[in-house]
Amino acid sequence: MTAIDDAATATSDWLRRYDAAVAPVLPSYFDVIADRALGSWVWDVDGRRYLDLGSGIAVTNTGHRHPHVVTAIHDQVDRLLHTSVVLKHQPYIRAAEAIAGLAPFLDQPQVFLCNSGAEAVDGAIKLARRTTGKPGIMAFRRGFHGRTLAATTLTTAKASYQEGYAPLLPGVHIAPYCITGATSPHPTDAAAVDAALGDLDRMLATEAAPETLAAMIVEPVLGEGGYIVPPVAWLRGLRQRCDEHGILLVFDEVQCGFGRTGRPFAAEAFGVAPDVVLFAKGVASGLPLAGIIAGADLMAQWPNGSHGSTFGGNPVSCAAAVATIEVLAAEDCYTRALEIGARTMARLRALGAEAVVEVRGIGAMIGVELRDKATAEAVQARCLADGVLVLTCGPDGNVLRLIPPLTITDAELDHGLDILCAALGG
Ligand SMILES: Cc1ncc(COP(=O)(O)O)c(C=O)c1O
């Protein structure tokens, strides 16, 4: 999919250089060479402007280059860039305090910082194994947890993520995710919950003995796997089984965290308290930062020095995180996420387009399931041609995911939806 075909454009020149210099393993959605961005908009090297309804995959929740975040980054760049674990620094402490403040469902939350979501997942596996003394991890079908080998083992969103990488991490079991709605084989949410928990219980009784399990790691909203919001009863069922068997419940909120669901974390939106929360993406508005939050009692059992990171909690990323959290609160992006979601879902549901199988979501995390991948790609290409970036997901590549910045205006959102609805044939 190429935005501009003219061989003389800056884009075509940069794409030639990209193909020659960049390892082809790296996927990318669009053949667009980004030059600059501001708020809800991105400009390419040919000066074309795009409305960003994907937020760099749920990262720029405060919009591109929010002035408060940019100022904090500039100020920090002029003071201190790096200490690693040699010295402690103020931005790490401030960021840890601010992030812990977003997790009131944990008792005395403490924070470990690293660089990427996958690294947070690997860290959580180590935390769980080290503190429980048990090896096993339960993850859930269609989950996406990242690209390191351990995170890849937990990742079944598409078969291709694991293909050719065996042997993977031992001790990992995959139970069904609770899929509801139009694509579920079950007629009601209650039936879907019963089926998913029933399958989980059978696994606990046979192949994955609870006394061998350190953690259940689950996305409280399924992201790459298709933007599916599970019933609260299923998450409560996981909590109950973890409590019963001394298993840690880990919420991977890398994609759904930092305001997307209308609360800082989905755990709060659902009213289900995990033992551990993993975050990344939206935390620092585009600078690399990720981490693990857990109660002080659990963190105290993870021996000093048994985990660490050279770049994790870099001062500039930490300063960006503090500023991001300030913007989320000051501009009430939490309420705005709910408004964006309601406006978007109402518009798409009213459209009644034949290609649309289901519109679903929570807050500003909306999945539009289309009848097939070819339709999704055609809609995406049409939106791109009309200057709107729309991402896809799901094991069959047929779900459009709408994850606009939480700072998007109604006028911008409506402009994007006009183009999307036209592409959907409404
Ligand atoms: C739920 C979830 N977990 C983990 C990851 C991996 O994050 P990263 O790409 O920062 O390693 C992702 C990335 O999309 C994700 O959506």
Coordinates of C-alpha atoms and ligand atoms in Angstrom, one line a residue:
M1 CA 0.0 0.0 0.0
T2 CA 1.8 3.1 -1.2
A3 CA 0.4 6.6 -0.4
I4 CA 2.2 8.3 -3.3
D5 CA 3.3 6.5 -6.4
D6 CA 5.1 9.3 -8.2
A7 CA 8.7 8.1 -8.5
A8 CA 10.0 11.7 -8.1
T9 CA 8.6 12.3 -4.6
A10 CA 10.6 12.5 -1.4
T11 CA 8.6 9.5 -0.2
S12 CA 9.6 7.2 -3.0
D13 CA 13.3 8.2 -2.5
W14 CA 13.1 7.6 1.2
L15 CA 11.3 4.2 0.6
R16 CA 14.1 3.1 -1.7
R17 CA 16.7 4.0 1.0
Y18 CA 14.5 2.2 3.7
D19 CA 14.3 -1.0 1.6
A20 CA 18.1 -1.0 1.2
A21 CA 19.1 -0.2 4.8
V22 CA 16.3 -1.5 7.1
A23 CA 16.0 -5.2 8.0
P24 CA 12.9 -6.4 6.2
V25 CA 11.7 -8.3 9.3
L26 CA 10.3 -5.1 10.6
P27 CA 6.6 -4.7 9.8
S28 CA 5.0 -1.4 9.1
Y29 CA 1.4 -0.5 8.3
F30 CA 1.9 2.2 5.7
D31 CA 4.5 3.3 3.2
V32 CA 4.4 6.8 4.6
I33 CA 7.6 8.5 5.7
A34 CA 6.6 10.7 8.7
D35 CA 8.3 14.0 9.0
R36 CA 6.6 15.8 11.9
A37 CA 3.4 15.6 14.0
L38 CA 1.3 17.7 16.2
G39 CA -1.8 16.9 18.2
S40 CA -4.0 14.5 16.2
W41 CA -2.1 15.1 12.9
V42 CA 1.0 13.7 11.2
W43 CA 2.7 15.2 8.1
D44 CA 4.8 13.2 5.7
V45 CA 8.0 14.2 3.9
D46 CA 5.9 15.3 0.9
G47 CA 3.8 17.6 3.1
R48 CA 0.7 15.4 3.1
R49 CA -1.3 15.6 6.3
Y50 CA -2.9 12.6 8.0
L51 CA -5.4 12.4 10.9
D52 CA -4.0 9.8 13.3
L53 CA -6.8 7.5 14.5
G54 CA -4.2 5.0 15.7
S55 CA -2.0 7.1 18.0
G56 CA 1.1 5.1 17.0
I57 CA -0.7 2.0 18.4
A58 CA -2.1 3.5 21.5
V59 CA 1.0 5.5 22.5
T60 CA 0.3 9.2 21.8
N61 CA -2.7 9.3 24.2
T62 CA -2.0 13.0 24.9
G63 CA -1.6 13.7 21.2
H64 CA 1.6 14.2 19.3
R65 CA 4.0 16.6 21.0
H66 CA 1.7 17.9 23.6
P67 CA 3.4 21.2 24.7
H68 CA 3.4 20.3 28.4
V69 CA 5.2 17.0 27.6
V70 CA 7.6 18.6 25.1
T71 CA 8.6 21.3 27.6
A72 CA 9.2 18.6 30.3
I73 CA 11.4 16.7 27.8
H74 CA 13.4 19.8 26.9
D75 CA 13.9 20.8 30.5
Q76 CA 15.2 17.3 31.3
V77 CA 17.5 17.0 28.3
D78 CA 19.2 20.1 29.6
R79 CA 19.8 18.6 33.1
L80 CA 20.5 14.9 33.0
L81 CA 20.3 12.2 30.3
H82 CA 21.5 9.0 32.0
T83 CA 22.6 7.4 35.2
S84 CA 21.7 3.7 34.7
V85 CA 21.7 1.9 38.1
V86 CA 24.8 3.7 39.1
L87 CA 23.0 6.7 40.6
K88 CA 19.4 7.3 41.6
H89 CA 17.6 10.3 40.0
Q90 CA 14.6 12.6 40.7
P91 CA 12.6 11.9 37.5
Y92 CA 12.6 8.1 38.3
I93 CA 11.3 8.8 41.8
R94 CA 8.7 11.3 40.5
A95 CA 7.6 8.9 37.7
A96 CA 7.3 6.0 40.1
E97 CA 5.2 8.1 42.5
A98 CA 2.9 9.3 39.7
I99 CA 2.4 5.9 38.2
A100 CA 1.8 4.3 41.6
G101 CA -0.8 6.9 42.2
L102 CA -2.8 5.6 39.2
A103 CA -3.1 2.1 40.8
P104 CA -5.2 2.7 44.0
F105 CA -6.5 -0.9 43.8
L106 CA -3.0 -2.1 44.9
D107 CA -1.8 -1.9 48.5
Q108 CA 1.2 0.5 48.6
P109 CA 2.1 0.2 44.9
Q110 CA 5.7 0.2 43.9
V111 CA 7.1 0.5 40.4
F112 CA 9.9 -1.1 38.4
L113 CA 10.8 0.7 35.1
C114 CA 12.1 -0.8 31.9
N115 CA 11.9 0.1 28.2
S116 CA 9.3 -1.8 26.4
G117 CA 6.1 -3.8 27.0
A118 CA 7.7 -7.1 26.1
E119 CA 10.4 -6.4 28.7
A120 CA 7.8 -5.7 31.3
V121 CA 6.2 -9.0 30.5
D122 CA 9.5 -10.9 30.8
G123 CA 10.1 -9.0 34.1
A124 CA 6.7 -10.1 35.4
I125 CA 7.4 -13.7 34.6
K126 CA 10.7 -13.4 36.5
L127 CA 8.9 -11.6 39.4
A128 CA 6.2 -14.3 39.6
R129 CA 8.6 -17.3 39.4
R130 CA 11.1 -15.8 41.9
T131 CA 8.4 -14.8 44.5
T132 CA 6.2 -17.8 44.3
G133 CA 8.9 -20.4 43.7
K134 CA 6.7 -21.9 41.0
P135 CA 7.5 -22.2 37.3
G136 CA 4.2 -22.2 35.4
I137 CA 2.5 -19.4 33.6
M138 CA -1.0 -19.3 32.3
A139 CA -1.7 -17.0 29.4
F140 CA -4.8 -16.7 27.1
R141 CA -5.5 -17.5 23.5
R142 CA -5.3 -14.6 21.1
G143 CA -3.3 -12.6 23.6
F144 CA -0.4 -10.4 22.5
H145 CA 2.4 -9.8 24.9
G146 CA 5.4 -8.8 22.8
R147 CA 8.4 -9.9 20.8
T148 CA 11.0 -11.2 23.2
L149 CA 11.2 -15.0 23.4
A150 CA 9.4 -15.2 26.7
A151 CA 6.7 -12.7 25.6
T152 CA 6.4 -14.5 22.3
T153 CA 5.7 -17.8 24.1
L154 CA 2.6 -16.1 25.7
T155 CA 1.6 -14.5 22.3
T156 CA -1.0 -16.4 20.3
A157 CA -2.8 -13.4 18.6
K158 CA -1.6 -14.8 15.3
A159 CA 0.1 -18.1 14.5
S160 CA 2.8 -16.3 12.7
Y161 CA 4.2 -14.7 15.9
Q162 CA 5.5 -18.0 17.1
E163 CA 6.3 -19.6 13.8
G164 CA 9.9 -20.8 13.5
Y165 CA 10.9 -19.8 17.0
A166 CA 10.6 -23.1 18.8
P167 CA 11.7 -24.2 21.4
L168 CA 9.8 -21.5 23.3
L169 CA 9.7 -21.0 27.0
P170 CA 8.8 -24.1 28.9
G171 CA 6.0 -24.0 31.6
V172 CA 3.6 -21.9 29.6
H173 CA -0.1 -22.9 29.2
I174 CA -2.7 -21.2 27.0
A175 CA -6.3 -21.2 28.1
P176 CA -9.2 -19.7 26.1
Y177 CA -9.9 -16.0 26.3
C178 CA -13.6 -15.1 26.9
I179 CA -14.9 -14.0 23.5
T180 CA -18.4 -12.5 23.5
G181 CA -20.5 -10.8 20.9
A182 CA -21.2 -11.4 17.3
T183 CA -18.1 -13.6 16.7
S184 CA -18.6 -15.8 19.8
P185 CA -19.9 -19.3 19.5
H186 CA -21.9 -18.6 22.7
P187 CA -25.3 -16.9 22.6
T188 CA -24.8 -14.8 25.8
D189 CA -22.1 -13.3 27.9
A190 CA -23.0 -15.7 30.7
A191 CA -22.6 -18.7 28.5
A192 CA -19.2 -17.4 27.2
V193 CA -18.0 -16.9 30.7
D194 CA -19.1 -20.4 31.8
A195 CA -17.4 -21.9 28.8
A196 CA -14.1 -20.0 29.3
L197 CA -13.9 -20.7 33.0
G198 CA -15.0 -24.3 32.5
D199 CA -12.1 -24.8 30.0
L200 CA -9.7 -23.1 32.4
D201 CA -10.9 -25.3 35.3
R202 CA -10.4 -28.4 33.2
M203 CA -6.8 -27.3 32.4
L204 CA -6.1 -26.7 36.1
A205 CA -7.4 -30.2 36.8
T206 CA -5.3 -31.8 34.1
E207 CA -2.4 -30.3 32.3
A208 CA -1.7 -27.2 34.4
A209 CA -1.8 -28.1 38.0
P210 CA -2.4 -24.9 40.1
E211 CA 0.4 -25.7 42.5
T212 CA 2.8 -25.4 39.6
L213 CA 1.5 -22.0 38.4
A214 CA 3.2 -18.8 39.4
A215 CA 1.0 -16.4 37.4
M216 CA -1.9 -15.9 35.1
I217 CA -1.1 -13.1 32.6
V218 CA -4.0 -11.6 30.8
E219 CA -4.9 -8.5 28.8
P220 CA -8.0 -7.2 30.5
V221 CA -9.0 -5.9 27.0
L222 CA -7.8 -8.0 24.2
G223 CA -5.7 -5.8 21.9
E224 CA -3.8 -7.2 18.9
G225 CA -6.1 -10.2 19.2
G226 CA -9.1 -8.2 18.0
Y227 CA -10.2 -5.5 20.4
I228 CA -12.5 -7.6 22.5
V229 CA -13.9 -6.5 25.9
P230 CA -14.5 -9.5 28.1
P231 CA -17.3 -9.7 30.7
V232 CA -16.3 -8.6 34.2
A233 CA -17.5 -11.9 35.5
W234 CA -14.7 -13.7 33.6
L235 CA -12.0 -11.4 35.0
R236 CA -13.5 -12.0 38.5
G237 CA -13.4 -15.7 37.8
L238 CA -9.7 -15.5 37.1
R239 CA -9.2 -13.4 40.3
Q240 CA -11.1 -16.0 42.3
R241 CA -9.0 -18.9 40.9
C242 CA -5.8 -17.1 41.5
D243 CA -6.8 -16.4 45.1
E244 CA -7.8 -20.0 45.7
H245 CA -4.5 -21.4 44.4
G246 CA -1.9 -18.7 45.4
I247 CA -1.4 -17.7 41.8
L248 CA -0.5 -14.0 40.9
L249 CA -3.0 -12.3 38.6
V250 CA -1.1 -10.1 36.2
F251 CA -2.9 -7.6 34.0
D252 CA -1.0 -6.7 30.8
E253 CA -2.3 -3.1 30.3
V254 CA 0.4 -2.2 27.8
Q255 CA -2.2 -1.3 25.2
C256 CA -5.3 -0.6 27.3
G257 CA -3.6 1.5 30.0
F258 CA -3.1 5.2 30.5
G259 CA -6.6 6.4 30.0
R260 CA -7.9 4.4 27.1
T261 CA -10.7 2.7 29.0
G262 CA -11.9 5.9 30.8
R263 CA -9.8 5.2 33.8
P264 CA -6.0 5.2 34.2
F265 CA -6.0 1.4 34.2
A266 CA -8.6 -1.1 33.0
A267 CA -8.3 -2.8 36.4
E268 CA -10.1 0.2 37.8
A269 CA -12.6 0.4 35.0
F270 CA -13.6 -3.2 35.6
G271 CA -13.3 -3.1 39.4
V272 CA -11.1 -6.2 39.4
A273 CA -7.8 -5.8 41.3
P274 CA -4.8 -7.8 39.9
D275 CA -1.6 -8.4 41.9
V276 CA 0.6 -6.9 39.2
V277 CA 0.0 -4.4 36.4
L278 CA 2.2 -4.1 33.3
F279 CA 2.3 -0.8 31.3
A280 CA 4.2 0.8 28.4
K281 CA 3.0 2.6 25.3
G282 CA 0.9 5.5 26.6
V283 CA 2.9 6.2 29.7
A284 CA 5.4 8.7 28.2
S285 CA 3.6 10.0 25.1
G286 CA 6.1 8.4 22.7
L287 CA 9.3 8.1 24.6
P288 CA 10.4 4.6 25.4
L289 CA 9.2 3.6 28.9
A290 CA 7.4 0.6 30.4
G291 CA 7.2 -1.1 33.7
I292 CA 5.7 -3.3 36.4
I293 CA 3.5 -2.2 39.3
A294 CA 2.8 -4.4 42.3
G295 CA 2.1 -4.0 46.0
A296 CA 5.0 -3.3 48.3
D297 CA 4.6 -6.8 50.0
L298 CA 5.1 -8.6 46.7
M299 CA 7.9 -6.3 45.5
A300 CA 9.7 -6.9 48.9
Q301 CA 10.0 -10.6 48.0
W302 CA 11.9 -9.8 44.7
P303 CA 15.5 -9.8 45.9
N304 CA 17.5 -6.7 45.3
G305 CA 19.6 -7.1 42.2
S306 CA 17.7 -10.1 40.8
H307 CA 16.4 -7.9 38.0
G308 CA 17.4 -4.6 36.4
S309 CA 17.9 -2.5 33.3
T310 CA 20.6 -0.2 31.9
F311 CA 18.2 2.2 30.2
G312 CA 15.0 1.5 32.0
G313 CA 13.7 4.6 33.7
N314 CA 15.8 6.9 31.7
P315 CA 15.5 10.5 33.1
V316 CA 14.0 11.9 29.9
S317 CA 11.4 9.2 29.5
C318 CA 10.5 9.6 33.2
A319 CA 10.1 13.3 32.9
A320 CA 7.8 12.7 29.9
A321 CA 5.8 10.2 31.9
V322 CA 5.2 12.6 34.8
A323 CA 4.1 15.3 32.3
T324 CA 1.9 12.8 30.5
I325 CA 0.1 11.8 33.7
E326 CA -0.3 15.5 34.5
V327 CA -1.9 16.2 31.1
L328 CA -4.2 13.1 31.4
A329 CA -5.5 14.5 34.7
A330 CA -5.5 18.2 33.9
E331 CA -7.4 17.7 30.6
D332 CA -9.6 15.0 32.1
C333 CA -8.6 12.6 29.3
Y334 CA -10.4 9.9 31.2
T335 CA -13.8 11.4 30.7
R336 CA -12.8 12.4 27.2
A337 CA -12.0 8.7 26.4
L338 CA -15.6 7.8 27.3
E339 CA -17.0 10.6 25.2
I340 CA -14.8 9.7 22.2
G341 CA -15.9 6.0 22.5
A342 CA -19.6 6.9 22.8
R343 CA -19.5 9.3 19.8
T344 CA -17.6 6.9 17.6
M345 CA -19.6 3.8 18.4
A346 CA -22.9 5.6 18.0
R347 CA -21.9 6.9 14.6
L348 CA -20.6 3.5 13.4
R349 CA -23.5 1.6 14.7
A350 CA -26.0 4.0 13.1
L351 CA -24.2 3.6 9.8
G352 CA -25.6 0.0 9.4
A353 CA -22.9 -0.7 6.7
E354 CA -23.2 -4.2 5.3
A355 CA -19.5 -4.9 5.7
V356 CA -19.6 -4.3 9.5
V357 CA -20.1 -7.4 11.6
E358 CA -19.8 -5.7 15.0
V359 CA -18.8 -2.4 16.6
R360 CA -17.5 -3.0 20.1
G361 CA -15.2 -1.3 22.6
I362 CA -14.5 0.3 25.9
G363 CA -13.6 4.0 26.2
A364 CA -11.5 5.2 23.3
M365 CA -10.6 1.6 22.3
I366 CA -13.0 0.6 19.6
G367 CA -13.0 -2.4 17.4
V368 CA -14.9 -2.6 14.1
E369 CA -15.1 -6.2 13.0
L370 CA -15.5 -6.4 9.2
R371 CA -16.6 -9.4 7.2
D372 CA -13.0 -10.2 6.0
K373 CA -9.4 -9.1 5.7
A374 CA -9.8 -7.9 2.1
T375 CA -12.6 -5.5 3.1
A376 CA -10.6 -4.2 6.1
E377 CA -7.5 -3.6 3.8
A378 CA -9.7 -1.8 1.2
V379 CA -11.3 0.4 3.9
Q380 CA -7.8 1.2 5.3
A381 CA -6.4 2.0 1.9
R382 CA -9.3 4.3 1.1
C383 CA -8.9 6.1 4.5
L384 CA -5.2 6.5 3.8
A385 CA -5.8 8.0 0.4
D386 CA -8.2 10.4 2.1
G387 CA -5.6 11.3 4.8
V388 CA -6.8 9.2 7.7
L389 CA -4.6 6.6 9.5
V390 CA -6.7 3.6 10.6
L391 CA -5.1 0.5 12.0
T392 CA -6.2 -3.2 11.9
C393 CA -5.9 -6.1 14.2
G394 CA -7.3 -9.6 15.0
P395 CA -6.1 -13.0 14.0
D396 CA -7.7 -12.7 10.6
G397 CA -6.7 -9.1 10.1
N398 CA -10.4 -8.1 9.6
V399 CA -10.8 -5.7 12.6
L400 CA -10.3 -2.0 12.4
R401 CA -9.2 -0.6 15.7
L402 CA -9.9 3.1 16.4
I403 CA -7.6 4.4 19.1
P404 CA -7.4 8.2 18.6
P405 CA -5.5 10.5 20.8
L406 CA -7.6 11.3 23.9
T407 CA -7.0 15.0 23.1
I408 CA -8.7 14.8 19.7
T409 CA -11.4 17.4 19.2
D410 CA -15.0 16.5 18.2
A411 CA -14.4 18.3 14.8
E412 CA -11.3 16.2 14.1
L413 CA -13.0 13.0 15.2
D414 CA -16.0 13.7 13.1
H415 CA -13.8 14.5 10.1
G416 CA -12.1 11.1 10.6
L417 CA -15.4 9.3 11.0
D418 CA -16.8 11.0 7.8
I419 CA -14.0 9.5 5.8
L420 CA -14.2 6.1 7.6
C421 CA -17.9 5.9 7.1
A422 CA -17.6 6.8 3.4
A423 CA -14.9 4.1 3.0
L424 CA -17.3 1.6 4.8
G425 CA -19.9 2.4 2.2
G426 CA -22.3 4.2 4.6
Ligands
LIG1 C1 -0.9 -5.9 25.4 C2 0.5 -5.8 24.9 N1 1.5 -6.3 25.7 C3 2.8 -6.2 25.3 C4 3.1 -5.5 24.1 C5 4.6 -5.4 23.7 O1 5.0 -4.1 23.9 P1 6.3 -3.5 23.2 O2 6.1 -3.5 21.7 O3 6.5 -2.2 23.8 O4 7.4 -4.5 23.6 C6 2.1 -5.0 23.3 C7 2.4 -4.3 22.1 O5 1.6 -4.0 21.2 C8 0.8 -5.1 23.7 O6 -0.2 -4.6 23.0

